[in-house]
Tab-separated table of C-alpha atoms in Angstrom:
chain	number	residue	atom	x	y	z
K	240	UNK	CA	-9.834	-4.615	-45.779
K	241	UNK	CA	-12.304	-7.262	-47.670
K	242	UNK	CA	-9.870	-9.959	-46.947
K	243	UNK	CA	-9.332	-8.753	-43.651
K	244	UNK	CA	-12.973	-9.073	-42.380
K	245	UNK	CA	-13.558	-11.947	-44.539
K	246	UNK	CA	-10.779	-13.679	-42.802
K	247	UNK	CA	-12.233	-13.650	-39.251
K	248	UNK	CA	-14.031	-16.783	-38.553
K	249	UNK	CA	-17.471	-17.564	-38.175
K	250	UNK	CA	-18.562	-18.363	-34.803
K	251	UNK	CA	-17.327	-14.802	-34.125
K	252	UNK	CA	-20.781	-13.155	-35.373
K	253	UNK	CA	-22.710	-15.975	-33.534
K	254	UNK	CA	-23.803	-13.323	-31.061
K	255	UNK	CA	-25.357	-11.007	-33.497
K	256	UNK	CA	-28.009	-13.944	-34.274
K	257	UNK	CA	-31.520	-13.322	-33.368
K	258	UNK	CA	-35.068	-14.261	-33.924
K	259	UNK	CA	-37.073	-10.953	-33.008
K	260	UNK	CA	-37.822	-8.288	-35.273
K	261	UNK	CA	-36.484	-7.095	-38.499
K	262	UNK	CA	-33.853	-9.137	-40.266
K	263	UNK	CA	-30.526	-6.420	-39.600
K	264	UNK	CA	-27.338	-5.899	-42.048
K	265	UNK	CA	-24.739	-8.576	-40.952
K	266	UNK	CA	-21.912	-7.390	-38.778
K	267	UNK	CA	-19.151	-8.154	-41.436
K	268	UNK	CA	-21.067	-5.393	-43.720
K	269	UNK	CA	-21.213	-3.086	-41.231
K	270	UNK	CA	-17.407	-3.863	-39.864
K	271	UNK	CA	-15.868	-3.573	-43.299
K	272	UNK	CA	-18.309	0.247	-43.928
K	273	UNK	CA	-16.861	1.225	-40.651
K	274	UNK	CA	-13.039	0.640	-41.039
K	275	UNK	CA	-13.625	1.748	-44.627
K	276	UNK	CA	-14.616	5.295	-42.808
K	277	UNK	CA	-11.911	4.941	-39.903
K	278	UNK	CA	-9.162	4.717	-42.674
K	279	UNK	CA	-10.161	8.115	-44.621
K	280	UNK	CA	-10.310	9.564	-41.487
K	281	UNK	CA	-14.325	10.034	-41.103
K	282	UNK	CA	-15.457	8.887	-37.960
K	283	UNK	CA	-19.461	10.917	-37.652
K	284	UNK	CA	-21.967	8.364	-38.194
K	285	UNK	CA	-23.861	10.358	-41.060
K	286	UNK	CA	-20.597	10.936	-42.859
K	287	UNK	CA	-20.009	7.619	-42.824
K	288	UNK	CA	-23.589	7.067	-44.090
K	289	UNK	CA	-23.107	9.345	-46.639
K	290	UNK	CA	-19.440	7.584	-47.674
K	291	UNK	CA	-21.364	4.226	-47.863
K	292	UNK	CA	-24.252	6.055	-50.732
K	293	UNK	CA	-20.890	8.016	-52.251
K	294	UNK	CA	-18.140	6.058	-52.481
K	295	UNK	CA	-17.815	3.435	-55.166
K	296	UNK	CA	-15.490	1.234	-53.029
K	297	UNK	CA	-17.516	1.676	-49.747
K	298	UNK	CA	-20.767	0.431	-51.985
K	299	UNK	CA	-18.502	-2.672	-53.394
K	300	UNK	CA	-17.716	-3.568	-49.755
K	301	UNK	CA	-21.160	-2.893	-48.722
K	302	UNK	CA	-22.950	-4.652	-51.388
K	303	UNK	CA	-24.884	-1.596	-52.170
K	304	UNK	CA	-26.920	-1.643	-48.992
K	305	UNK	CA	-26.960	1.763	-46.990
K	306	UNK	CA	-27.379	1.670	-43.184
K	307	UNK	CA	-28.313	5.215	-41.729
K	308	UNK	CA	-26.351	6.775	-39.457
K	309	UNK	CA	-28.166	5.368	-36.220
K	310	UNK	CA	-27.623	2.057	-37.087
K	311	UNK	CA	-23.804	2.925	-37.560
K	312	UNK	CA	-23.672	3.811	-34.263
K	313	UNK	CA	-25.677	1.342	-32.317
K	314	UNK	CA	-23.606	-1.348	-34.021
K	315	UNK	CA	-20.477	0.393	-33.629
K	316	UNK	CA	-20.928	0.842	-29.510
K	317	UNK	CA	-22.296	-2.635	-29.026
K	318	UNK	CA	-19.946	-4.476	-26.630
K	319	UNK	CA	-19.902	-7.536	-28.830
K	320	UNK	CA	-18.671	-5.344	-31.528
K	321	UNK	CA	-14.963	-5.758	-28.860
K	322	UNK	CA	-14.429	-9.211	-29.307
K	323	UNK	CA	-14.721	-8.291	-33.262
K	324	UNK	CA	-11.642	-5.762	-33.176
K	325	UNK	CA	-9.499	-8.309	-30.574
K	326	UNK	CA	-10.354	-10.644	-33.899
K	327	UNK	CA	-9.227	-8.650	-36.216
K	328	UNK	CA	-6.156	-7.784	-35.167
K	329	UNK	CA	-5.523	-11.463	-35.159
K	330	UNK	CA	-6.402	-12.318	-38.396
K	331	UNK	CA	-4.638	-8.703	-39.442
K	332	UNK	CA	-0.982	-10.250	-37.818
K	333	UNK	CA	-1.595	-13.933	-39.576
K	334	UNK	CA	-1.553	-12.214	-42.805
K	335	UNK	CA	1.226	-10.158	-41.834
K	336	UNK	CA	2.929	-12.989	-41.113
K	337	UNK	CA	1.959	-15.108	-43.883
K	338	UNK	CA	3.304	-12.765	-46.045
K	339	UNK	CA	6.869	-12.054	-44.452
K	340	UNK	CA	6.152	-8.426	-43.829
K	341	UNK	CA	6.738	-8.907	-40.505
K	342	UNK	CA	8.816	-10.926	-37.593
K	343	UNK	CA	8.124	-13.092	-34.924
K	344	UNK	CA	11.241	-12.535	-32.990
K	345	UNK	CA	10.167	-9.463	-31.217
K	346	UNK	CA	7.382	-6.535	-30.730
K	347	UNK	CA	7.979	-2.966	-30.094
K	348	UNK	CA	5.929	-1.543	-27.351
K	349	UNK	CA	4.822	2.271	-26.457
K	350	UNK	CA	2.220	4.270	-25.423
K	351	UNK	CA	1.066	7.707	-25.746
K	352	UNK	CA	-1.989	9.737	-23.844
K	353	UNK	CA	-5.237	10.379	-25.296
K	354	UNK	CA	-7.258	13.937	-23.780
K	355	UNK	CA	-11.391	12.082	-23.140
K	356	UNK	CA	-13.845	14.210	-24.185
K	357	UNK	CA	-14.589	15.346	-20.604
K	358	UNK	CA	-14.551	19.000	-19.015
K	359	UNK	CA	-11.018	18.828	-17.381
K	360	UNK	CA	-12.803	20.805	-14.128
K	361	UNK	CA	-14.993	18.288	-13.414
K	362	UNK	CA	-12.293	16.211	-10.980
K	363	UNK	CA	-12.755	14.709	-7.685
K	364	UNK	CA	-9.685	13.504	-5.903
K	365	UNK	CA	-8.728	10.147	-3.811
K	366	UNK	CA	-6.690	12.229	-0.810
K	367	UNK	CA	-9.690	14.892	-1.003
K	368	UNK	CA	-12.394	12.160	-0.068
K	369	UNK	CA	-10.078	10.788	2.783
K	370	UNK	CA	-9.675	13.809	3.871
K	371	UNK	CA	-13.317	14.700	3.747
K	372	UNK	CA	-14.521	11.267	5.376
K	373	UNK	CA	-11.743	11.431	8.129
K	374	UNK	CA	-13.499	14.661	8.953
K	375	UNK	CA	-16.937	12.732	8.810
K	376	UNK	CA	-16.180	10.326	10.831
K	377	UNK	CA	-14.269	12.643	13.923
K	378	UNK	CA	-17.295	14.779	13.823
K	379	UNK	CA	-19.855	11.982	13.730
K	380	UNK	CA	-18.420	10.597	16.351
K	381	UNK	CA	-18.263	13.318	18.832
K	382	UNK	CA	-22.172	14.240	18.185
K	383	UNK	CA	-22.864	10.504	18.565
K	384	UNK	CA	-20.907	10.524	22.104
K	385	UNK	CA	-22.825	14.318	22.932
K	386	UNK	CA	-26.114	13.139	21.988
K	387	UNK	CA	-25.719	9.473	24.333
K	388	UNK	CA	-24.352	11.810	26.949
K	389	UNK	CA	-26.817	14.110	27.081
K	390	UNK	CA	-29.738	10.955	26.705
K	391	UNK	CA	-31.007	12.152	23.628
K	392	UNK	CA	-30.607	8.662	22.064
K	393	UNK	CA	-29.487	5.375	23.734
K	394	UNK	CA	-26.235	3.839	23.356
K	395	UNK	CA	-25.350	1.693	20.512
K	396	UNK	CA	-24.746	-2.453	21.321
K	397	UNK	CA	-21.965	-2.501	19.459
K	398	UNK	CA	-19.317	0.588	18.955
K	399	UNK	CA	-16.808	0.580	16.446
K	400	UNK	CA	-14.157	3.255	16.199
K	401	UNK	CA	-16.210	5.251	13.335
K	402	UNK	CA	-20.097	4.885	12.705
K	403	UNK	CA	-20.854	2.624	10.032
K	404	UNK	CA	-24.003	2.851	7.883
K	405	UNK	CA	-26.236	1.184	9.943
K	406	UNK	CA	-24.993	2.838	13.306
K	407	UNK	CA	-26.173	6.045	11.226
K	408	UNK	CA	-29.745	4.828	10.133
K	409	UNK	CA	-30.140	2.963	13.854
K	410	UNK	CA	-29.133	6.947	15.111
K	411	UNK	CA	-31.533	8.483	12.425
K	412	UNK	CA	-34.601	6.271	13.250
K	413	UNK	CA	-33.732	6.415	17.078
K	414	UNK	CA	-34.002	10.831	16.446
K	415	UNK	CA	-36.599	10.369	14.289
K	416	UNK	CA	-38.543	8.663	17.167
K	417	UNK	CA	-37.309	10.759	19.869
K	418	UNK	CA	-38.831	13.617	17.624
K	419	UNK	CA	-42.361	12.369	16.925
K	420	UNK	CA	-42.806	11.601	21.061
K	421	UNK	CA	-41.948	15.055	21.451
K	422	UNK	CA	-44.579	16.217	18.992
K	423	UNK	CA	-47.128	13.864	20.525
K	424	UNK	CA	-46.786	15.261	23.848
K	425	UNK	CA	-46.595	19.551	22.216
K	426	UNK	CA	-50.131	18.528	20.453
K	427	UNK	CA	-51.501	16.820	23.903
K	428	UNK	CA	-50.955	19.152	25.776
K	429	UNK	CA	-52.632	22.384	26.778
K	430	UNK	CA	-50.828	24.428	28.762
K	431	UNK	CA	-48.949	27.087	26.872
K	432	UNK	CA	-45.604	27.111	29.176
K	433	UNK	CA	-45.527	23.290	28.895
K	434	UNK	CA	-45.950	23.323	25.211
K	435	UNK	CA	-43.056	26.073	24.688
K	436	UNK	CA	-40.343	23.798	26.971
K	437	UNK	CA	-41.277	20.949	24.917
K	438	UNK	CA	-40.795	22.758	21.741
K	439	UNK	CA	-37.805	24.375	23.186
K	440	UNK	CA	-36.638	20.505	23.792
K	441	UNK	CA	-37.159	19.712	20.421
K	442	UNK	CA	-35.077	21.957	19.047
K	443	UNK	CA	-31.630	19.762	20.009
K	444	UNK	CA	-33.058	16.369	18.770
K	445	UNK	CA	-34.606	17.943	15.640
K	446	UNK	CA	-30.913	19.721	15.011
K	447	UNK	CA	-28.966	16.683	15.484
K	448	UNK	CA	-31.310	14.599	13.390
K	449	UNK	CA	-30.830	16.778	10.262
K	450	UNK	CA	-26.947	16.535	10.781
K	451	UNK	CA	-27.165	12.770	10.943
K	452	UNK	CA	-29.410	12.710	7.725
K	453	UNK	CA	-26.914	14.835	5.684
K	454	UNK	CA	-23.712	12.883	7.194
K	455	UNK	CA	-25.215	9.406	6.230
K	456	UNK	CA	-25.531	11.006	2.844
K	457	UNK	CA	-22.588	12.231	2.555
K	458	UNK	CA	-21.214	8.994	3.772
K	459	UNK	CA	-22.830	6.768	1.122
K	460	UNK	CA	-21.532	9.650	-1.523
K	461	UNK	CA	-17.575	8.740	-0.244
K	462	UNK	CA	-18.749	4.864	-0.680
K	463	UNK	CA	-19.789	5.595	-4.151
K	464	UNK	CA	-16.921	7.736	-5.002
K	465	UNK	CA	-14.384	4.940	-3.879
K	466	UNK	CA	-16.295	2.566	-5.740
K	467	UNK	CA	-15.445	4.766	-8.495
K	468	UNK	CA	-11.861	5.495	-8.031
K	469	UNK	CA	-10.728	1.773	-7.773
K	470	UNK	CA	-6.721	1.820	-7.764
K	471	UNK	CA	-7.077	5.455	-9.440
K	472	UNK	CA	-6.472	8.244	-7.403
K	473	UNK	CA	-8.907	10.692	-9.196
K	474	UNK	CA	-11.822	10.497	-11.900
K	475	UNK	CA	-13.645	12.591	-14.186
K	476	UNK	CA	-17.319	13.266	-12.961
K	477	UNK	CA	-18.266	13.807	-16.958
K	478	UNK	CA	-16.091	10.740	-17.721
K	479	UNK	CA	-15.668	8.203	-14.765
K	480	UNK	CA	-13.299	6.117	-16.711
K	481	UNK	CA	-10.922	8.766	-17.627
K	482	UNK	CA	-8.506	9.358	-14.610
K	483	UNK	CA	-6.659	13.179	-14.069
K	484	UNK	CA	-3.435	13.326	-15.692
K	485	UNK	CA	-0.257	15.106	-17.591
K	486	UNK	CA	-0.257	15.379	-21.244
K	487	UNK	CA	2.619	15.676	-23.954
K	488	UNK	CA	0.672	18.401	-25.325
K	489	UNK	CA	1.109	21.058	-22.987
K	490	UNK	CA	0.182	24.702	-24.725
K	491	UNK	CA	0.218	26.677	-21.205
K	492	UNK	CA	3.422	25.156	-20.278
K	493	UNK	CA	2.332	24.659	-16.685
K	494	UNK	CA	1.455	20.890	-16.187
K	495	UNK	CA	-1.670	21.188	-16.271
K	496	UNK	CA	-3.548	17.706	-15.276
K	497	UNK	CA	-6.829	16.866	-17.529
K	498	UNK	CA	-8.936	13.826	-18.429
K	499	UNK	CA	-7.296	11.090	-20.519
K	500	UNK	CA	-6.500	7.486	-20.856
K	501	UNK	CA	-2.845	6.130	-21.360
K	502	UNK	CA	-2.953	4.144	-24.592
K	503	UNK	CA	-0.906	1.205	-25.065
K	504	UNK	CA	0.298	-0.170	-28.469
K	505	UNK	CA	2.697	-3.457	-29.338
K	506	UNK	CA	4.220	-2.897	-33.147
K	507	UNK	CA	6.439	-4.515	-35.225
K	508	UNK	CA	7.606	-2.906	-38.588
K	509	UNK	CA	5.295	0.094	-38.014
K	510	UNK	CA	2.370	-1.988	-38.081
K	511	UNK	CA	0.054	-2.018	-34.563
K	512	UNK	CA	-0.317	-5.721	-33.939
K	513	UNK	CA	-2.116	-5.498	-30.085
K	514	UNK	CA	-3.498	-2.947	-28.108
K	515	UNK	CA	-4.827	-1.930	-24.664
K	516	UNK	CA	-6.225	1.503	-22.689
K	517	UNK	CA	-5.069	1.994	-19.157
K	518	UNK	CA	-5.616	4.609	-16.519
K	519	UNK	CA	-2.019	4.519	-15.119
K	520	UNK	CA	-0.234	7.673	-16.155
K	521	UNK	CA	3.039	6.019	-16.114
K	522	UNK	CA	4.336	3.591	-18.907
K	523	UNK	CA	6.076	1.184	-16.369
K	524	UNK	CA	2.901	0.074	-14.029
K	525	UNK	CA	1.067	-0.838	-17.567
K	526	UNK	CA	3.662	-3.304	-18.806
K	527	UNK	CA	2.905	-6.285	-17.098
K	528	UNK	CA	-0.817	-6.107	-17.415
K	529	UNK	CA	-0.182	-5.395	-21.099
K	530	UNK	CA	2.032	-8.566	-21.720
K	531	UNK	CA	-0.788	-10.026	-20.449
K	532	UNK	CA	-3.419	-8.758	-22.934
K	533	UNK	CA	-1.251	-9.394	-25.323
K	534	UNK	CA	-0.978	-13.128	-24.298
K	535	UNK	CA	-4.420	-13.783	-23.099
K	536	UNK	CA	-6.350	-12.224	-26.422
K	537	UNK	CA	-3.674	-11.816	-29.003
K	538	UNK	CA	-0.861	-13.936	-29.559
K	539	UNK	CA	1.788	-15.604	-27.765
K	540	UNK	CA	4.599	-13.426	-26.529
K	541	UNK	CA	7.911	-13.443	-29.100
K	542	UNK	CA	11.486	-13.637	-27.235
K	543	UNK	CA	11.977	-10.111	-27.520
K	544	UNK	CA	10.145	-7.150	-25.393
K	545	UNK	CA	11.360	-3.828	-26.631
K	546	UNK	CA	10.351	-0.764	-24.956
K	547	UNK	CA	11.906	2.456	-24.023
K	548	UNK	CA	13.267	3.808	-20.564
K	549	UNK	CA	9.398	4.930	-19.506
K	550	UNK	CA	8.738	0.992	-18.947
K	551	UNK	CA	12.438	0.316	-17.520
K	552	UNK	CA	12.071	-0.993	-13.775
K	553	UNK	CA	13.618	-3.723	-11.550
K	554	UNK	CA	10.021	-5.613	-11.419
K	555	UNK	CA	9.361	-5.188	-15.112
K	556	UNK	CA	12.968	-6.646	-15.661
K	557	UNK	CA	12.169	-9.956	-13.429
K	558	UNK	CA	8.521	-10.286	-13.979
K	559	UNK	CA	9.487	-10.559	-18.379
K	560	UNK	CA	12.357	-13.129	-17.340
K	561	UNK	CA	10.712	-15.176	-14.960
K	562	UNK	CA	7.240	-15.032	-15.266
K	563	UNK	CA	7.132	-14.843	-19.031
K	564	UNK	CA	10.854	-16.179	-19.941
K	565	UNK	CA	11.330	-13.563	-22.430
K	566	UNK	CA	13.889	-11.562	-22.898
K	567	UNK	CA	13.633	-7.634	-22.040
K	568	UNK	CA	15.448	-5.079	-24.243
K	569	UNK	CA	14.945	-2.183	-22.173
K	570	UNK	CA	16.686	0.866	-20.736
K	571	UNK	CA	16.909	1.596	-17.477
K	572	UNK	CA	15.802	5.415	-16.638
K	573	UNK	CA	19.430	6.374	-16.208
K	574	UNK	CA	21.006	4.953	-19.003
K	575	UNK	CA	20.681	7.870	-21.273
K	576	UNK	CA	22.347	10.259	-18.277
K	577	UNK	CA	25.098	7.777	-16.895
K	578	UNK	CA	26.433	7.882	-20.806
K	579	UNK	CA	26.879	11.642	-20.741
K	580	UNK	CA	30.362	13.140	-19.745
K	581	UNK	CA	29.033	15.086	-17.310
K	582	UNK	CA	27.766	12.260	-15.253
K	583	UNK	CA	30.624	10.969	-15.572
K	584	UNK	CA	33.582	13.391	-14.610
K	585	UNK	CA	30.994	15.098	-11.573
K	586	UNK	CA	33.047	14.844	-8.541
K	587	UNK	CA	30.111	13.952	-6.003
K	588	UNK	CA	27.646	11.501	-7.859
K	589	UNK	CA	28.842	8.155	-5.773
K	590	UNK	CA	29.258	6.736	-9.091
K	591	UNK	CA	32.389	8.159	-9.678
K	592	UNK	CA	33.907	7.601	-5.794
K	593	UNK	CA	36.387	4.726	-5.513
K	594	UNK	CA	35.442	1.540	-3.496
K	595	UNK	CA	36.947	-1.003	-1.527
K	596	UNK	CA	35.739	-4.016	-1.197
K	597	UNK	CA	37.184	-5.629	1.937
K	598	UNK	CA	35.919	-2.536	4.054
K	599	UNK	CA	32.888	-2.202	1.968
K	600	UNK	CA	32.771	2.035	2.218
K	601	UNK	CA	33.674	4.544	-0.601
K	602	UNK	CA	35.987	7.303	-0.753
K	603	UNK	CA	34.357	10.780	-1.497
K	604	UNK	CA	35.846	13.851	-2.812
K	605	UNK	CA	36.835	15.294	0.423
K	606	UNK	CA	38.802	12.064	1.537
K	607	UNK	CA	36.011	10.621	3.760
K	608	UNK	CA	34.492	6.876	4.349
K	609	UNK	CA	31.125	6.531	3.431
K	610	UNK	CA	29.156	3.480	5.031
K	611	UNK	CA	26.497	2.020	4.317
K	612	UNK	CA	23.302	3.104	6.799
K	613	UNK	CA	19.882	1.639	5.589
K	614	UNK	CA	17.875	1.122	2.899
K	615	UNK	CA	15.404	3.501	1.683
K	616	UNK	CA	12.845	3.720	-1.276
């Protein structure tokens, strides 16, 4: 671990220089006492304060100098404490390498889910907020067309097919002044019957003017939310990063979706050589983009990606070949089912049927041509 940290280079810890304040511990210390906890399997920043007063070897690597626990964890959720880990790995594969324990012809990639720390009720769906600002906009839009009708508020220059933000402050302020004239003229006046038709005026503009405040709330609320979601199609309000889906670990047996992230790992030889956290709950959309970590902050690709049947798909076959002219050792999903005898000897999977050629049609169980129609995915 002291050779590890030792090994990454210099201008890596550049960052951590400053001229303000008290002089701090330097970040290879406090790197080496952290991995030092990570690898007995303490990860709270006071036990890991107490491991560094404790612990002969944690004192050797920290040169008897004991951070408290705060300081742990500043330095341990700093982002320029990233870069550090994308290093080490680096310098953790040269020596790997260096020392034969691993090869360079291929790497082993696989993923598994991680639960976030997030209350798995606190969702909010992608379909739910189209559905809600669909509704939005239909009913915005038929108050708009009352209200203009009725000559509550003028017309608009400019209609779209749904109100955008500033249609709904230009409708708010244009309420908001049709309101305050109405007031003027209540407290000017002094005839009673006068005063109670104006009042009983009011009534529709004042109405309309709170719906239009809570729908342009409501409409920067969906903004915010999509903002949110990105190409998700759900988020944890607790967690916004974590995205809404299926674990392996499944106690109630009834697929129950909750917070995680959909961790990504390349190995060779049982050692973890790259890694990256997506929200995509399926293996095969996080392939590509991994390669690309991998390439972009790791180390150059070997000729062999080897993965399981999860990452197995016609794009992820051409994209490896072409893009990164590598070679992909991968299943296809149905490789494991085609090799059973089953598959095999069941009379109506068109695998089995007999073809010809010149016609281009099988020849199903029951004696009949089958054509092709269309295409459909």
């Amino acid at each position: 671990m002291n050779q590890l940290v030792e090994s990454i280079p210099e201008p890596s810890f550049d960052l951590f220089q400053h001229n303000m304040g008290a002089s701090s511990y330097h970040p290879r210390m406090m790197l080496k006492l952290i991995l030092c906890g990570y690898t007995q399997s303490i990860f709270s920043g006071r036990k890991i304060e107490g491991l560094a007063k404790d612990s002969i070897r944690a004192r050797w690597l920290t040169q008897s100098q004991y951070p408290n626990f705060r300081t742990i964890n500043r330095f341990r959720v700093n982002p320029l404490v990233q870069p550090l880990l994308e290093e080490c790995f680096i310098q953790f594969r040269n020596q790997l390498v260096s020392q034969d324990l691993i090869d360079t012809d291929a790497i082993f990639i696989d993923g598994t889910k991680l639960e976030a720390n997030a209350n798995k009720y606190t969702f909010v769906w992608k379909k739910s907020i189209d559905n809600y600002e669909t509704s939005l906009t239909r009913k915005s839009k038929e108050l708009y067309q009352k209200m203009v009708a009725e000559e509550i508020i003028p017309a608009l220059q400019e209609e779209d097919e749904q109100l955008t933000e500033e249609d709904f402050s230009t409708i708010v302020q244009s309420l908001e002044q049709k309101v305050d004239e109405l007031t003027v003229q209540i407290e000017a006046s002094e005839v009673t019957e006068e005063r109670k038709t104006i009042r009983s005026e009011r009534k529709e503009p004042r109405k309309r003017l709170k719906q239009f405040k809570d729908f342009k709330a409501r409409k920067q609320t969906y903004k915010e939310h999509r903002k949110k979601f990105g190409t998700r199609n759900s988020y944890s309000k607790t967690d916004v990063d974590a995205t809404f889906m299926r674990m392996k670990d499944d106690h109630m047996r009834n697929g129950q979706l909750k917070p995680g992230y959909n961790l990504q790992i390349a190995t060779n030889t049982q050692y973890v050589l790259a890694y990256d956290i997506f929200p995509n709950p399926t293996d095969f959309k996080t392939l590509l983009p991994f390669l690309n970590t991998i390439k972009e902050r790791y180390f150059d690709l070997p000729q062999y990606i080897v993965a399981d049947a999860g990452y197995g798909s016609e794009e992820n076959y051409q994209a490896i070949m072409d893009d990164f002219e590598r070679t992909p050792l991968i299943t296809y999903t149905m490789y494991r089912k085609e090799q059973k005898k089953k598959f095999k000897q069941h009379p109506f999977n068109p695998q089995n049927w007999s073809y010809d050629e010149l016609t281009d049609h099988y020849i199903c169980p029951n004696d009949r041509e089958v054509r092709f129609r269309n295409h459909s995915t």
